Structure formats: structure tokens, C-alpha cells
Short mmCIF file of C-alpha atoms in Angstrom, two decimals:
data_model
loop_
_atom_site.label_atom_id
_atom_site.label_comp_id
_atom_site.label_asym_id
_atom_site.label_seq_id
_atom_site.Cartn_x
_atom_site.Cartn_y
_atom_site.Cartn_z
CA UNK B 1363 70.75 -34.26 29.67
CA UNK B 1364 72.72 -35.96 27.04
CA UNK B 1365 71.88 -39.65 27.09
CA UNK B 1366 73.91 -42.68 25.86
CA UNK B 1367 73.39 -42.75 22.07
CA UNK B 1368 73.33 -46.66 22.22
CA UNK B 1369 70.51 -46.57 24.85
CA UNK B 1370 68.35 -44.22 22.65
CA UNK B 1371 69.00 -45.69 19.10
CA UNK B 1372 67.19 -49.03 19.99
CA UNK B 1373 64.13 -47.11 20.94
CA UNK B 1374 63.79 -44.58 18.22
CA UNK B 1375 61.41 -46.71 16.16
CA UNK B 1376 59.20 -47.12 19.13
CA UNK B 1377 59.25 -43.31 19.83
CA UNK B 1378 58.37 -42.47 16.11
CA UNK B 1379 55.64 -45.00 16.14
CA UNK B 1380 54.07 -43.73 19.31
CA UNK B 1381 54.25 -40.12 18.00
CA UNK B 1382 52.41 -41.11 14.87
CA UNK B 1383 49.84 -43.07 16.89
CA UNK B 1384 48.64 -39.76 18.30
CA UNK B 1385 48.21 -38.18 14.76
CA UNK B 1386 49.75 -37.76 11.35
CA UNK B 1387 52.93 -35.63 11.40
CA UNK B 1388 55.71 -34.45 9.14
CA UNK B 1389 59.46 -34.79 9.88
CA UNK B 1390 60.36 -31.70 11.72
CA UNK B 1391 57.09 -31.72 13.62
CA UNK B 1392 58.09 -35.11 15.09
CA UNK B 1393 61.59 -33.86 15.97
CA UNK B 1394 60.09 -30.78 17.66
CA UNK B 1395 57.65 -32.85 19.70
CA UNK B 1396 60.45 -35.35 20.66
CA UNK B 1397 62.64 -32.50 21.67
CA UNK B 1398 59.91 -30.82 23.75
CA UNK B 1399 58.78 -34.01 25.52
CA UNK B 1400 62.33 -35.44 26.19
CA UNK B 1401 63.69 -32.20 27.64
CA UNK B 1402 65.98 -31.93 24.60
CA UNK B 1403 67.61 -35.43 25.25
CA UNK B 1404 66.60 -36.69 21.82
CA UNK B 1405 68.03 -33.94 19.75
CA UNK B 1406 71.19 -33.57 22.04
CA UNK B 1407 71.87 -37.33 21.64
CA UNK B 1408 70.82 -38.25 18.20
CA UNK B 1409 71.19 -36.29 14.91
CA UNK B 1410 67.97 -35.25 13.32
CA UNK B 1411 68.81 -36.82 10.12
CA UNK B 1412 68.50 -40.25 11.63
CA UNK B 1413 64.66 -39.71 11.63
CA UNK B 1414 64.41 -40.19 7.91
CA UNK B 1415 66.01 -43.58 7.48
CA UNK B 1416 63.68 -44.73 10.31
CA UNK B 1417 60.57 -43.33 8.57
CA UNK B 1418 61.55 -44.62 5.20
CA UNK B 1419 62.21 -47.94 6.58
CA UNK B 1420 58.85 -48.14 8.37
CA UNK B 1421 57.16 -46.96 5.08
CA UNK B 1422 58.94 -49.71 3.24
CA UNK B 1423 57.69 -52.32 5.87
CA UNK B 1424 54.25 -50.92 5.57
CA UNK B 1425 54.11 -49.66 9.13
CA UNK B 1426 53.49 -46.09 8.01
CA UNK B 1427 52.50 -44.51 4.72
CA UNK B 1428 53.00 -40.92 3.52
CA UNK B 1429 51.09 -38.29 1.63
CA UNK B 1430 51.66 -34.65 0.76
CA UNK B 1431 49.55 -31.99 2.37
CA UNK B 1432 49.57 -28.26 3.16
CA UNK B 1433 50.74 -27.61 6.72
CA UNK B 1434 49.38 -24.93 8.97
CA UNK B 1435 52.32 -22.92 7.86
CA UNK B 1436 50.79 -22.82 4.32
CA UNK B 1437 53.71 -24.84 2.79
CA UNK B 1438 53.24 -28.53 1.62
CA UNK B 1439 54.79 -31.05 3.78
CA UNK B 1440 55.19 -34.87 3.52
CA UNK B 1441 53.12 -36.38 6.20
CA UNK B 1442 53.42 -39.83 7.73
CA UNK B 1443 50.52 -41.79 8.76
CA UNK B 1444 50.63 -44.90 10.97
CA UNK B 1445 48.86 -48.11 9.50
CA UNK B 1446 47.18 -50.92 11.18
CA UNK B 1447 50.39 -52.93 10.79
CA UNK B 1448 52.38 -49.99 12.40
CA UNK B 1449 49.93 -49.92 15.37
CA UNK B 1450 50.36 -53.67 15.89
CA UNK B 1451 54.12 -53.18 15.79
CA UNK B 1452 53.94 -50.38 18.21
CA UNK B 1453 51.97 -52.54 20.70
CA UNK B 1454 54.58 -55.35 20.35
CA UNK B 1455 57.61 -52.87 20.85
CA UNK B 1456 55.82 -51.32 23.85
CA UNK B 1457 55.40 -54.82 25.47
CA UNK B 1458 59.06 -55.63 24.65
CA UNK B 1459 60.26 -52.25 26.18
CA UNK B 1460 58.14 -52.50 29.27
CA UNK B 1461 59.40 -56.14 29.94
CA UNK B 1462 62.99 -55.24 29.12
CA UNK B 1463 63.09 -52.07 31.38
CA UNK B 1464 61.36 -53.93 34.25
CA UNK B 1465 64.04 -56.56 34.03
CA UNK B 1466 66.76 -54.01 33.99
CA UNK B 1467 65.24 -52.09 36.86
CA UNK B 1468 64.86 -55.39 38.82
CA UNK B 1469 68.58 -56.09 38.43
CA UNK B 1470 69.54 -52.58 39.32
CA UNK B 1471 67.48 -52.40 42.47
CA UNK B 1472 68.52 -55.89 43.53
CA UNK B 1473 72.17 -54.82 43.56
CA UNK B 1474 72.55 -52.61 46.64
CA UNK B 1475 75.59 -50.21 46.91
CA UNK B 1476 77.25 -52.61 49.36
CA UNK B 1477 76.86 -55.50 46.89
CA UNK B 1478 78.12 -53.24 44.17
CA UNK B 1479 81.26 -52.62 46.06
CA UNK B 1480 81.62 -56.37 46.93
CA UNK B 1481 81.32 -56.92 43.09
CA UNK B 1482 84.05 -54.40 42.36
CA UNK B 1483 86.71 -56.63 43.80
CA UNK B 1484 89.07 -56.86 46.65
CA UNK B 1485 89.70 -53.03 46.94
CA UNK B 1486 87.33 -52.99 49.92
CA UNK B 1487 89.08 -55.65 52.00
CA UNK N 387 83.13 -18.70 6.83
CA UNK N 388 79.52 -19.55 5.82
CA UNK N 389 78.77 -21.80 2.96
CA UNK N 390 76.79 -19.70 0.36
CA UNK N 391 74.16 -22.43 0.08
CA UNK N 392 74.53 -24.89 3.08
CA UNK N 393 71.20 -26.63 2.49
CA UNK N 394 71.87 -27.41 -1.15
CA UNK N 395 75.41 -28.73 -0.26
CA UNK N 396 73.96 -30.88 2.52
CA UNK N 397 71.07 -32.28 0.28
CA UNK N 398 73.50 -32.88 -2.62
CA UNK N 399 75.90 -34.84 -0.28
CA UNK N 400 73.07 -36.97 0.97
CA UNK N 401 71.55 -37.72 -2.38
CA UNK N 402 74.91 -38.48 -3.95
CA UNK N 403 74.78 -41.67 -1.79
CA UNK N 404 71.37 -42.65 -3.01
CA UNK N 405 71.82 -44.84 -6.21
CA UNK N 406 68.15 -44.91 -7.15
CA UNK N 407 68.03 -41.60 -8.89
CA UNK N 408 64.25 -41.27 -9.27
CA UNK N 409 63.84 -41.07 -5.37
CA UNK N 410 66.55 -38.30 -5.04
CA UNK N 411 64.11 -35.39 -5.74
CA UNK N 412 61.65 -36.53 -3.07
CA UNK N 413 64.37 -36.97 -0.55
CA UNK N 414 65.93 -33.63 -1.22
CA UNK N 415 62.37 -31.91 -0.94
CA UNK N 416 61.85 -33.62 2.43
CA UNK N 417 65.17 -32.72 3.89
CA UNK N 418 64.95 -29.11 2.65
CA UNK N 419 61.60 -28.86 4.36
CA UNK N 420 63.09 -30.03 7.55
CA UNK N 421 66.00 -27.53 7.24
CA UNK N 422 63.61 -24.71 6.57
CA UNK N 423 61.33 -25.65 9.41
CA UNK N 424 64.34 -25.69 11.77
CA UNK N 425 65.67 -22.41 10.65
CA UNK N 426 62.28 -20.93 11.11
CA UNK N 427 62.18 -22.21 14.74
CA UNK N 428 65.73 -20.90 15.36
CA UNK N 429 65.02 -17.60 14.01
CA UNK N 430 61.94 -17.25 16.27
CA UNK N 431 64.31 -17.87 19.17
CA UNK N 432 66.32 -14.85 17.83
CA UNK N 433 69.27 -16.48 16.09
CA UNK N 434 70.62 -14.72 13.07
CA UNK N 435 69.69 -16.38 9.74
CA UNK N 436 73.20 -17.48 8.85
CA UNK N 437 73.87 -19.02 12.16
CA UNK N 438 70.37 -20.61 12.17
CA UNK N 439 71.17 -22.19 8.79
CA UNK N 440 74.46 -23.60 9.93
CA UNK N 441 73.02 -24.96 13.11
CA UNK N 442 70.12 -26.57 11.30
CA UNK N 443 72.62 -28.33 8.97
CA UNK N 444 74.82 -29.38 11.83
CA UNK N 445 71.89 -30.84 13.71
CA UNK N 446 71.20 -33.19 10.83
CA UNK N 447 74.39 -34.96 11.28
CA UNK N 448 76.68 -36.44 8.65
CA UNK N 449 75.14 -36.24 5.27
CA UNK N 450 77.20 -39.15 3.87
CA UNK N 451 76.15 -41.41 6.71
CA UNK N 452 72.47 -40.32 6.28
CA UNK N 453 72.68 -40.80 2.54
CA UNK N 454 74.15 -44.40 2.95
CA UNK N 455 71.30 -45.30 5.32
CA UNK N 456 68.70 -44.00 2.90
CA UNK N 457 70.43 -45.76 0.00
CA UNK N 458 69.87 -49.04 1.77
CA UNK N 459 66.19 -48.27 1.87
CA UNK N 460 65.97 -46.98 -1.71
CA UNK N 461 67.77 -49.82 -3.41
CA UNK N 462 68.01 -49.48 -7.23
CA UNK N 463 66.83 -53.07 -7.90
CA UNK N 464 63.64 -52.88 -5.86
CA UNK N 465 63.20 -49.27 -7.16
CA UNK N 466 63.43 -50.13 -10.74
CA UNK N 467 61.43 -53.33 -10.33
CA UNK N 468 58.58 -51.30 -8.82
CA UNK N 469 58.95 -48.57 -11.29
CA UNK N 470 58.70 -51.18 -14.19
CA UNK N 471 55.76 -52.87 -12.52
CA UNK N 472 53.94 -49.62 -12.07
CA UNK N 473 54.66 -48.59 -15.77
CA UNK N 474 53.58 -51.97 -16.97
CA UNK N 475 50.30 -51.96 -15.01
CA UNK N 476 49.63 -48.42 -16.12
CA UNK N 477 50.25 -49.41 -19.74
CA UNK N 478 48.06 -52.47 -19.25
CA UNK N 479 45.27 -50.45 -17.75
CA UNK N 480 45.55 -47.82 -20.56
CA UNK N 481 45.31 -50.60 -23.19
CA UNK N 482 42.36 -52.30 -21.40
CA UNK N 483 40.64 -48.92 -21.32
CA UNK N 484 41.42 -48.31 -25.11
CA UNK N 485 40.24 -51.71 -26.12
CA UNK N 486 37.01 -51.37 -23.89
CA UNK N 487 36.21 -48.21 -25.51
CA UNK N 488 36.98 -49.65 -28.95
CA UNK N 489 34.81 -52.67 -28.27
CA UNK N 490 31.93 -50.75 -26.53
CA UNK N 491 32.14 -47.95 -28.98
CA UNK N 492 31.45 -50.28 -31.78
CA UNK N 493 29.17 -52.73 -30.08
CA UNK N 494 27.32 -50.70 -27.24
CA UNK N 495 24.80 -49.11 -29.57
CA UNK N 496 23.99 -52.43 -31.05
CA UNK N 497 23.91 -53.98 -27.70
CA UNK N 498 21.48 -51.53 -26.22
CA UNK N 499 19.33 -50.80 -29.26
CA UNK N 500 20.34 -52.73 -32.49
CA UNK N 501 18.72 -51.49 -35.57
CA UNK N 502 15.89 -53.84 -36.47
CA UNK N 503 17.25 -56.40 -38.92
CA UNK N 504 15.86 -55.01 -42.03
CA UNK N 505 18.73 -56.80 -43.91
CA UNK N 506 17.62 -60.19 -42.52
CA UNK N 507 16.64 -62.62 -45.26
CA UNK N 508 12.94 -63.06 -44.09
CA UNK N 509 11.80 -59.39 -43.93
CA UNK N 510 13.71 -58.63 -47.23
CA UNK N 511 12.03 -61.67 -48.83
CA UNK N 512 8.60 -60.23 -48.14
CA UNK N 513 9.45 -56.71 -49.10
CA UNK N 514 10.88 -57.84 -52.39
CA UNK N 515 8.14 -60.22 -53.06
CA UNK N 516 5.57 -57.54 -52.60
CA UNK N 517 7.44 -55.14 -54.78
CA UNK N 518 7.28 -57.72 -57.53
CA UNK N 519 3.63 -58.20 -57.17
CA UNK N 520 3.04 -54.36 -56.81
CA UNK N 521 0.19 -55.21 -54.41
CA UNK N 522 2.09 -54.30 -51.46
CA UNK N 523 0.96 -51.98 -48.69
CA UNK N 524 3.42 -50.67 -46.15
CA UNK N 525 1.64 -50.36 -42.90
CA UNK N 526 2.36 -47.83 -40.24
CA UNK N 527 2.17 -49.66 -37.03
CA UNK N 528 2.26 -47.39 -33.93
CA UNK N 529 0.96 -49.66 -31.16
CA UNK N 530 3.13 -50.72 -28.21
CA UNK N 531 2.10 -53.24 -25.54
CA UNK N 532 3.73 -54.14 -22.21
CA UNK N 533 3.69 -57.14 -20.07
CA UNK N 534 5.49 -57.50 -16.73
CA UNK N 535 8.70 -58.69 -18.45
CA UNK N 536 8.50 -57.50 -22.05
CA UNK N 537 7.71 -54.61 -24.18
CA UNK N 538 6.32 -55.49 -27.66
CA UNK N 539 6.31 -53.28 -30.65
CA UNK N 540 6.08 -53.64 -34.51
CA UNK N 541 8.68 -51.55 -36.19
CA UNK N 542 7.78 -52.79 -39.71
CA UNK N 543 4.68 -54.41 -41.23
CA UNK N 544 3.41 -55.06 -44.81
CA UNK N 545 0.33 -56.32 -46.25
CA UNK N 546 0.48 -58.20 -49.49
CA UNK N 547 -2.46 -59.18 -51.66
CA UNK N 548 -1.73 -62.14 -53.97
CA UNK N 549 -3.13 -62.76 -57.33
CA UNK N 550 -5.81 -65.14 -56.04
CA UNK N 551 -6.99 -62.47 -53.70
CA UNK N 552 -5.39 -63.88 -50.64
CA UNK N 553 -3.97 -61.40 -48.11
CA UNK N 554 -0.93 -61.95 -46.08
CA UNK N 555 0.15 -59.69 -43.21
CA UNK N 556 3.92 -59.85 -42.50
CA UNK N 557 5.37 -57.98 -39.56
CA UNK N 558 8.57 -57.74 -37.58
CA UNK N 559 7.95 -58.03 -33.96
CA UNK N 560 10.35 -56.32 -31.59
CA UNK N 561 10.48 -57.48 -27.93
CA UNK N 562 12.52 -55.60 -25.45
CA UNK N 563 13.39 -56.87 -21.95
CA UNK N 564 15.88 -55.38 -19.47
CA UNK N 565 16.89 -58.69 -18.08
CA UNK N 566 19.38 -60.41 -20.33
CA UNK N 567 18.20 -63.77 -18.88
CA UNK N 568 14.77 -63.15 -20.52
CA UNK N 569 16.25 -63.01 -24.02
CA UNK N 570 14.72 -64.95 -26.86
CA UNK N 571 11.23 -65.84 -25.30
CA UNK N 572 8.82 -68.08 -27.19
CA UNK N 573 6.79 -65.07 -28.25
CA UNK N 574 6.17 -66.46 -31.71
CA UNK N 575 4.29 -69.45 -30.24
CA UNK N 576 2.34 -67.28 -27.67
CA UNK N 577 0.81 -64.85 -30.25
CA UNK N 578 -2.59 -65.30 -31.82
CA UNK N 579 -4.39 -62.92 -34.15
CA UNK N 580 -8.00 -61.93 -34.50
CA UNK N 581 -9.49 -59.51 -37.15
CA UNK N 582 -12.07 -56.85 -36.52
CA UNK N 583 -14.78 -59.26 -38.08
CA UNK N 584 -14.22 -61.84 -35.31
CA UNK N 585 -11.92 -64.26 -37.43
CA UNK N 586 -9.39 -65.87 -35.15
CA UNK N 587 -6.06 -66.93 -36.72
CA UNK N 588 -3.89 -69.38 -34.74
CA UNK N 589 -0.93 -71.57 -35.60
CA UNK N 590 -2.25 -74.74 -37.08
CA UNK N 591 -5.97 -73.79 -36.40
CA UNK N 592 -8.76 -72.47 -38.35
CA UNK N 593 -11.40 -69.76 -37.89
CA UNK N 594 -14.63 -71.36 -36.83
CA UNK N 595 -16.63 -68.39 -37.88
CA UNK N 596 -15.42 -68.24 -41.48
CA UNK N 597 -14.78 -71.87 -41.90
CA UNK N 598 -11.61 -71.09 -43.88
CA UNK N 599 -9.03 -73.68 -44.28
CA UNK N 600 -6.59 -74.30 -41.46
CA UNK N 601 -3.49 -74.36 -43.58
CA UNK N 602 -4.26 -70.94 -45.19
CA UNK N 603 -5.74 -68.99 -42.18
CA UNK N 604 -2.75 -68.96 -39.81
CA UNK N 605 -0.85 -66.67 -37.48
CA UNK N 606 2.63 -67.95 -37.04
CA UNK N 607 6.23 -66.86 -37.06
CA UNK N 608 9.83 -67.64 -36.19
CA UNK N 609 12.47 -66.05 -34.08
CA UNK N 610 14.68 -63.89 -36.28
CA UNK N 611 17.57 -62.79 -34.19
CA UNK N 612 18.13 -61.85 -30.54
CA UNK N 613 20.34 -59.46 -28.57
CA UNK N 614 20.95 -59.35 -24.88
CA UNK N 615 18.04 -56.91 -24.42
CA UNK N 616 16.04 -57.24 -27.68
CA UNK N 617 14.61 -60.20 -29.51
CA UNK N 618 13.14 -59.92 -33.07
CA UNK N 619 10.47 -62.27 -34.59
CA UNK N 620 9.55 -62.50 -38.18
CA UNK N 621 5.71 -63.08 -38.04
CA UNK N 622 2.86 -63.68 -40.49
CA UNK N 623 -0.88 -63.80 -40.57
CA UNK N 624 -1.97 -65.71 -43.69
CA UNK N 625 -5.48 -66.01 -45.25
CA UNK N 626 -6.73 -62.74 -43.98
CA UNK N 627 -10.43 -61.98 -44.39
CA UNK N 628 -10.81 -59.64 -47.47
CA UNK N 629 -13.09 -57.45 -45.33
CA UNK N 630 -10.86 -57.15 -42.35
CA UNK N 631 -9.54 -53.56 -41.61
CA UNK N 632 -7.68 -54.47 -38.35
CA UNK N 633 -5.76 -57.27 -36.86
CA UNK N 634 -5.59 -57.55 -33.06
CA UNK N 635 -2.58 -59.49 -31.92
CA UNK N 636 -2.82 -61.10 -28.53
CA UNK N 637 0.02 -62.46 -26.36
CA UNK N 638 -1.20 -65.43 -24.45
CA UNK N 639 1.75 -67.30 -22.87
CA UNK N 640 0.44 -70.52 -21.34
CA UNK N 641 -3.18 -69.53 -22.23
CA UNK N 642 -3.00 -66.38 -19.96
CA UNK N 643 -3.87 -63.23 -21.90
CA UNK N 644 -1.11 -60.59 -21.16
CA UNK N 645 -1.45 -57.86 -23.73
CA UNK N 646 -2.73 -56.93 -27.23
CA UNK N 647 -1.46 -55.00 -30.12
CA UNK N 648 -3.74 -53.51 -32.71
CA UNK N 649 -2.54 -53.08 -36.30
CA UNK N 650 -4.57 -51.27 -38.84
CA UNK N 651 -4.54 -52.78 -42.34
CA UNK N 652 -5.42 -49.50 -43.93
CA UNK N 653 -3.77 -46.10 -44.30
CA UNK N 654 -0.45 -47.40 -45.31
CA UNK N 655 1.46 -46.34 -48.41
CA UNK N 656 2.11 -48.54 -51.37
CA UNK N 657 5.72 -49.63 -51.43
#
């Protein structure tokens, strides 16, 4: 399923931080995991290159740090590691996301299809 | 038609947007790794290499847009400022290590075990004086004594016989202590001497047994120099009994006998 790009872009930092909270990863490893977990939604919607400005921005903010290590493939990779600051930020963003999605869901469920039609204007009359 | 080297073209297009040149190599390496990993995954799914390469590049998105986003995060001002700060701190650290080595290289041996102050005025005075009289015996002290806090030894001792037959023992007392707070103890005031005939020599006192004069029969001295771990004292025993063959030095701080050092007045070589 291809999602609305605007819906996803706001949550990419949250996704990246939560991936790193599970363990240190390199760029492509994160993309592959996001792809698998989101049923290709992420890669279909957002370009893979967008991951790097997010990672470099998080590193600049001190939410993650990076180091070079040999990956299981035998090649060296730049790994990212979430810091304490990053973990705090992840918790904040998770709370914000939960509160926001609950509000959006509440509005959506409160508006029944009948009300939806009523809102759409005089076409029903 | 396929680009002959699509990865290089893509990375070059991204890096061209990054104004802070020193970061370009790391960005290129990271993006290349990503592209190669992606191609590897696509090849495993059975895609031909050339198609896999093109798809990997396409999946990355617009290189110029990506480059501009990265440029915002690798700003030249912050980058150069950080680089200058890093170089300066490295230079300062190197300079600090250099001067530390220079300082310690010159002073550390002296700090830990300074050569006893043979050039100090007191010791030289006695040595020179004895050479002039030609009645000087250079003793070979070997004894070492230990207390709880100090180790005492005599690196240098001479016996001088004056024209009137009076004998004077002059010795350099070395006191080592591993606690720098213990430096320069009042050892010179705590030492008394006794010869093998039973005569006692104290500062300002006289030997009751021999009835010799208080101002001639004395054991006394002065602090010479002190280092953090070693203190030296210029010591003397004057009015020595002509028959004495040994002097026993006793350290008695506050009247409590702590240790003794025995010094033979024979067996030395004439200076």
C-alpha cells in the first residue's frame, strides 16, 4: 500500500529512533527492516535517501552517535547507536504520537457516515 | 541506456551540494555502502545486475534534494569551527605532552632519586678541609636503618683528625620517605651518637663517663637540602674519643628510640 507521503514524513524520526532502540544498525539495515515491518509502505512512499539527513540530523543533535564496524557480510559499515538523549526523545515522540493518533481516531469515529454526508452539504436534501 | 557508473554519478551529484568538503568522503562512502547493499538484495531476488543498479539508484530519490538536505546538516561554518577546535586541542595536547616529557625528562630522576648534594657547601668544606690537613679518612658506611615512615642511610662520611688530636666525624645523612608530606623531618635534632666505649654525644650535652667538655663532645647537624621524597642532613660528631672504633647513631624522636645506624671509624681509605 502506498501511503500519503505527508503522513509518513512526520513520523520517520520516531521510526528511526525506535529501530535503533532495538539495537545498533547501519543505513540499509534500517531500510530493509522498515520495509519488511511496514509491508513495503515505507520504501514505496519515501525515498531511501531521506534516511540519511534524518540520521545525520539526529547525530548532530546527539540523539545518536556512529561508529565503523565490520558487518556480518564482512564489509565495514557505519553503524548508528541511540544515546540516552535519543531514548528520551523516542519516549517523548511516542507519547506525542499516541496522543495525536488517539485524537485523530476519536474524531474519525465520532463522525458517522450519516454525519459525514450531512457535513458534505445540501446534496443529500 | 545504462549509466556506466550510476553509483559514482549519484554520489557525485549528492556531494556536489555539500559545501563542507571534508565531510564529502564519509557521505559518499555511506551512500555507496547503501547502494551496494541494495543491489546485493535485489540480485538475491534474481534481478540482473544492471537493472539492480538502476533500481537501487532510483530508490534513493533525487540526489540534488538529498545533497541539499545533507548540506544543511554539514554546514561549512560549524564544520570548520569544529575542525579548527579539534586541531587546536590536538596541538595543545601534543604541546602539553611534549613539555611534560621535557619537564619530567629533566627533573624526574632528580625528583625520585637526586644525587646526594656532593657539591653542597657543607660537605665540600669538610672534604676540602680534610685534604688540607692530610689527616682525613674517607669512611665506607654501609648501614641502613628503617623506621615506620623513613629510611636512613649514610652515603658519605669522613673522619678528620686535627692537629690537637681531636677527631671529628662528618657525615651526610640521607632520609627517604614515600610520602611527600613527610619531607624535611627534624632528623638532625632527633639523632644522638654513642661510641663503642660508651661515650654519649648529644647536641649541647657532654659525656658523663669521659667528663669531656660539653662544647667539644657533640652530635649535631643541619638540614642540607630536601626533595619531595628525600631529605639530606649535614651531620657531625665532634670530640670523638681517640680510642673509639665505632659510632652508633640513634634516632630518638620525642625520646622514643626508633632505629640505630652503626658506623665504623676504621677501614676507610685516606682521601
